Amino acid sequence: MKKTGICFLLLLFAATSAAYPLESKLFNMRNKIFQGSQEIKPLLAGSRDAAVLTSMFDSCIIAVSQMDAYFGMLGIFETIPKEQLTRTAVDFLENWLNQVKKTNDLNISFLKGINIPVESSTRDQAQKLIGYFGELNNWIDKELVKLSIVKKTAMAQPPAPGGTKKR
């Protein structure tokens, strides 16, 4: 019994201590994508690729907004005492990240599928964004692994003494 408790505490510690570096990586990717959007703005002024650049800019802003929403949800999530953590709370975070990944995949498909002639600066920016969205998806995969560990450890906890009150 003691071994199980110690293993549980070690796993919980590993899952929660790993959160900060990973969140930092996700936040850094959010900032890279935001910076990418800022690099697109000056290109709009003199480019004949205004429609493509506008779509690229919008894709960046949507990705940044989705990550900002995730960080907000994560802040709320982290206020839940561990003994009151539910599978549903973790599911919301996982579902949101999976939606962000789907959006990023659509953005990558759009950027790879540009089949009209575009200026080299537009093409270069598209390649940069493909890399950013792909890298963000890789970090999201790592975050999803971390969340699955949190879910498993939360579900392994015994119920709080006295149970929960029903209304």
GROMACS .gro file of C-alpha atoms in nm:
model
  167
    1MET     CA    1   0.000   0.000   0.000
    2LYS     CA    2   0.283   0.239   0.087
    3LYS     CA    3   0.454   0.172  -0.246
    4THR     CA    4   0.134   0.262  -0.431
    5GLY     CA    5   0.103   0.586  -0.236
    6ILE     CA    6   0.464   0.680  -0.296
    7CYS     CA    7   0.436   0.598  -0.668
    8PHE     CA    8   0.120   0.806  -0.688
    9LEU     CA    9   0.286   1.105  -0.520
   10LEU     CA   10   0.593   1.078  -0.743
   11LEU     CA   11   0.377   1.059  -1.055
   12LEU     CA   12   0.166   1.354  -0.940
   13PHE     CA   13   0.479   1.556  -0.863
   14ALA     CA   14   0.628   1.473  -1.203
   15ALA     CA   15   0.307   1.570  -1.381
   16THR     CA   16   0.269   1.901  -1.200
   17SER     CA   17   0.636   1.998  -1.203
   18ALA     CA   18   0.655   1.927  -1.576
   19ALA     CA   19   0.370   2.172  -1.635
   20TYR     CA   20   0.573   2.489  -1.607
   21PRO     CA   21   0.841   2.418  -1.869
   22LEU     CA   22   0.581   2.283  -2.112
   23GLU     CA   23   0.349   2.580  -2.062
   24SER     CA   24   0.651   2.801  -2.125
   25LYS     CA   25   0.716   2.620  -2.456
   26LEU     CA   26   0.351   2.659  -2.555
   27PHE     CA   27   0.365   3.026  -2.461
   28ASN     CA   28   0.685   3.072  -2.660
   29MET     CA   29   0.515   2.916  -2.965
   30ARG     CA   30   0.217   3.146  -2.914
   31ASN     CA   31   0.460   3.439  -2.917
   32LYS     CA   32   0.637   3.312  -3.232
   33ILE     CA   33   0.305   3.292  -3.413
   34PHE     CA   34   0.213   3.640  -3.291
   35GLN     CA   35   0.549   3.767  -3.416
   36GLY     CA   36   0.477   3.598  -3.749
   37SER     CA   37   0.152   3.794  -3.772
   38GLN     CA   38   0.344   4.115  -3.706
   39GLU     CA   39   0.584   4.030  -3.989
   40ILE     CA   40   0.290   3.991  -4.227
   41LYS     CA   41   0.148   4.339  -4.163
   42PRO     CA   42   0.422   4.534  -4.345
   43LEU     CA   43   0.405   4.292  -4.639
   44LEU     CA   44   0.039   4.383  -4.693
   45ALA     CA   45   0.115   4.743  -4.793
   46GLY     CA   46   0.298   4.680  -5.117
   47SER     CA   47   0.211   4.323  -5.209
   48ARG     CA   48  -0.009   4.188  -5.484
   49ASP     CA   49  -0.078   3.892  -5.251
   50ALA     CA   50  -0.308   4.086  -5.019
   51ALA     CA   51  -0.576   3.814  -5.004
   52VAL     CA   52  -0.326   3.539  -4.921
   53LEU     CA   53  -0.143   3.756  -4.668
   54THR     CA   54  -0.470   3.856  -4.502
   55SER     CA   55  -0.565   3.490  -4.465
   56MET     CA   56  -0.222   3.416  -4.321
   57PHE     CA   57  -0.256   3.703  -4.076
   58ASP     CA   58  -0.603   3.583  -3.972
   59SER     CA   59  -0.469   3.230  -3.919
   60CYS     CA   60  -0.203   3.366  -3.686
   61ILE     CA   61  -0.448   3.575  -3.485
   62ILE     CA   62  -0.687   3.281  -3.448
   63ALA     CA   63  -0.403   3.055  -3.325
   64VAL     CA   64  -0.289   3.320  -3.076
   65SER     CA   65  -0.646   3.369  -2.951
   66GLN     CA   66  -0.694   2.993  -2.912
   67MET     CA   67  -0.374   2.964  -2.709
   68ASP     CA   68  -0.469   3.265  -2.495
   69ALA     CA   69  -0.802   3.095  -2.424
   70TYR     CA   70  -0.619   2.773  -2.331
   71PHE     CA   71  -0.392   2.959  -2.088
   72GLY     CA   72  -0.702   3.117  -1.933
   73MET     CA   73  -0.866   2.775  -1.897
   74LEU     CA   74  -0.546   2.634  -1.753
   75GLY     CA   75  -0.540   2.912  -1.494
   76ILE     CA   76  -0.892   2.822  -1.386
   77PHE     CA   77  -0.807   2.450  -1.393
   78GLU     CA   78  -0.510   2.501  -1.163
   79THR     CA   79  -0.734   2.657  -0.896
   80ILE     CA   80  -0.921   2.327  -0.855
   81PRO     CA   81  -0.796   2.144  -0.545
   82LYS     CA   82  -0.644   1.811  -0.646
   83GLU     CA   83  -0.893   1.618  -0.434
   84GLN     CA   84  -1.182   1.781  -0.625
   85LEU     CA   85  -1.035   1.733  -0.971
   86THR     CA   86  -1.267   1.553  -1.209
   87ARG     CA   87  -1.222   1.378  -1.540
   88THR     CA   88  -1.453   1.638  -1.696
   89ALA     CA   89  -1.219   1.925  -1.606
   90VAL     CA   90  -0.927   1.753  -1.778
   91ASP     CA   91  -1.149   1.654  -2.072
   92PHE     CA   92  -1.231   2.021  -2.139
   93LEU     CA   93  -0.860   2.104  -2.166
   94GLU     CA   94  -0.789   1.801  -2.385
   95ASN     CA   95  -1.083   1.877  -2.615
   96TRP     CA   96  -0.974   2.239  -2.652
   97LEU     CA   97  -0.618   2.142  -2.741
   98ASN     CA   98  -0.743   1.887  -2.993
   99GLN     CA   99  -0.950   2.161  -3.157
  100VAL     CA  100  -0.645   2.388  -3.169
  101LYS     CA  101  -0.452   2.107  -3.340
  102LYS     CA  102  -0.730   2.063  -3.597
  103THR     CA  103  -0.726   2.436  -3.670
  104ASN     CA  104  -0.347   2.429  -3.705
  105ASP     CA  105  -0.374   2.134  -3.943
  106LEU     CA  106  -0.622   2.332  -4.154
  107ASN     CA  107  -0.385   2.628  -4.154
  108ILE     CA  108  -0.097   2.405  -4.264
  109SER     CA  109  -0.312   2.254  -4.541
  110PHE     CA  110  -0.410   2.601  -4.661
  111LEU     CA  111  -0.050   2.723  -4.659
  112LYS     CA  112   0.081   2.415  -4.838
  113GLY     CA  113  -0.204   2.432  -5.087
  114ILE     CA  114  -0.140   2.783  -5.214
  115ASN     CA  115  -0.133   2.708  -5.586
  116ILE     CA  116  -0.131   3.058  -5.729
  117PRO     CA  117   0.192   3.243  -5.804
  118VAL     CA  118   0.291   3.450  -5.501
  119GLU     CA  119   0.581   3.678  -5.423
  120SER     CA  120   0.887   3.522  -5.262
  121SER     CA  121   0.829   3.714  -4.937
  122THR     CA  122   0.478   3.567  -4.916
  123ARG     CA  123   0.607   3.217  -4.990
  124ASP     CA  124   0.883   3.257  -4.727
  125GLN     CA  125   0.634   3.375  -4.467
  126ALA     CA  126   0.402   3.082  -4.550
  127GLN     CA  127   0.690   2.837  -4.498
  128LYS     CA  128   0.774   2.998  -4.166
  129LEU     CA  129   0.411   2.969  -4.050
  130ILE     CA  130   0.391   2.605  -4.161
  131GLY     CA  131   0.687   2.541  -3.930
  132TYR     CA  132   0.531   2.736  -3.643
  133PHE     CA  133   0.193   2.562  -3.667
  134GLY     CA  134   0.362   2.222  -3.693
  135GLU     CA  135   0.586   2.294  -3.395
  136LEU     CA  136   0.287   2.415  -3.193
  137ASN     CA  137   0.108   2.088  -3.271
  138ASN     CA  138   0.413   1.895  -3.148
  139TRP     CA  139   0.408   2.085  -2.818
  140ILE     CA  140   0.033   2.036  -2.792
  141ASP     CA  141   0.089   1.660  -2.826
  142LYS     CA  142   0.328   1.677  -2.531
  143GLU     CA  143   0.076   1.879  -2.331
  144LEU     CA  144  -0.191   1.619  -2.409
  145VAL     CA  145   0.036   1.345  -2.273
  146LYS     CA  146   0.083   1.548  -1.956
  147LEU     CA  147  -0.293   1.597  -1.923
  148SER     CA  148  -0.355   1.224  -1.965
  149ILE     CA  149  -0.118   1.161  -1.674
  150VAL     CA  150  -0.300   1.421  -1.465
  151LYS     CA  151  -0.631   1.255  -1.552
  152LYS     CA  152  -0.503   0.911  -1.452
  153THR     CA  153  -0.361   1.034  -1.123
  154ALA     CA  154  -0.676   1.230  -1.044
  155MET     CA  155  -0.893   0.926  -1.109
  156ALA     CA  156  -0.666   0.712  -0.890
  157GLN     CA  157  -0.723   0.931  -0.585
  158PRO     CA  158  -0.958   0.796  -0.321
  159PRO     CA  159  -1.276   1.001  -0.267
  160ALA     CA  160  -1.255   1.282  -0.012
  161PRO     CA  161  -1.354   1.184   0.343
  162GLY     CA  162  -1.727   1.215   0.393
  163GLY     CA  163  -1.791   1.213   0.018
  164THR     CA  164  -1.960   1.497  -0.162
  165LYS     CA  165  -2.291   1.643  -0.063
  166LYS     CA  166  -2.582   1.596  -0.298
  167ARG     CA  167  -2.833   1.875  -0.334
   0.00000   0.00000   0.00000
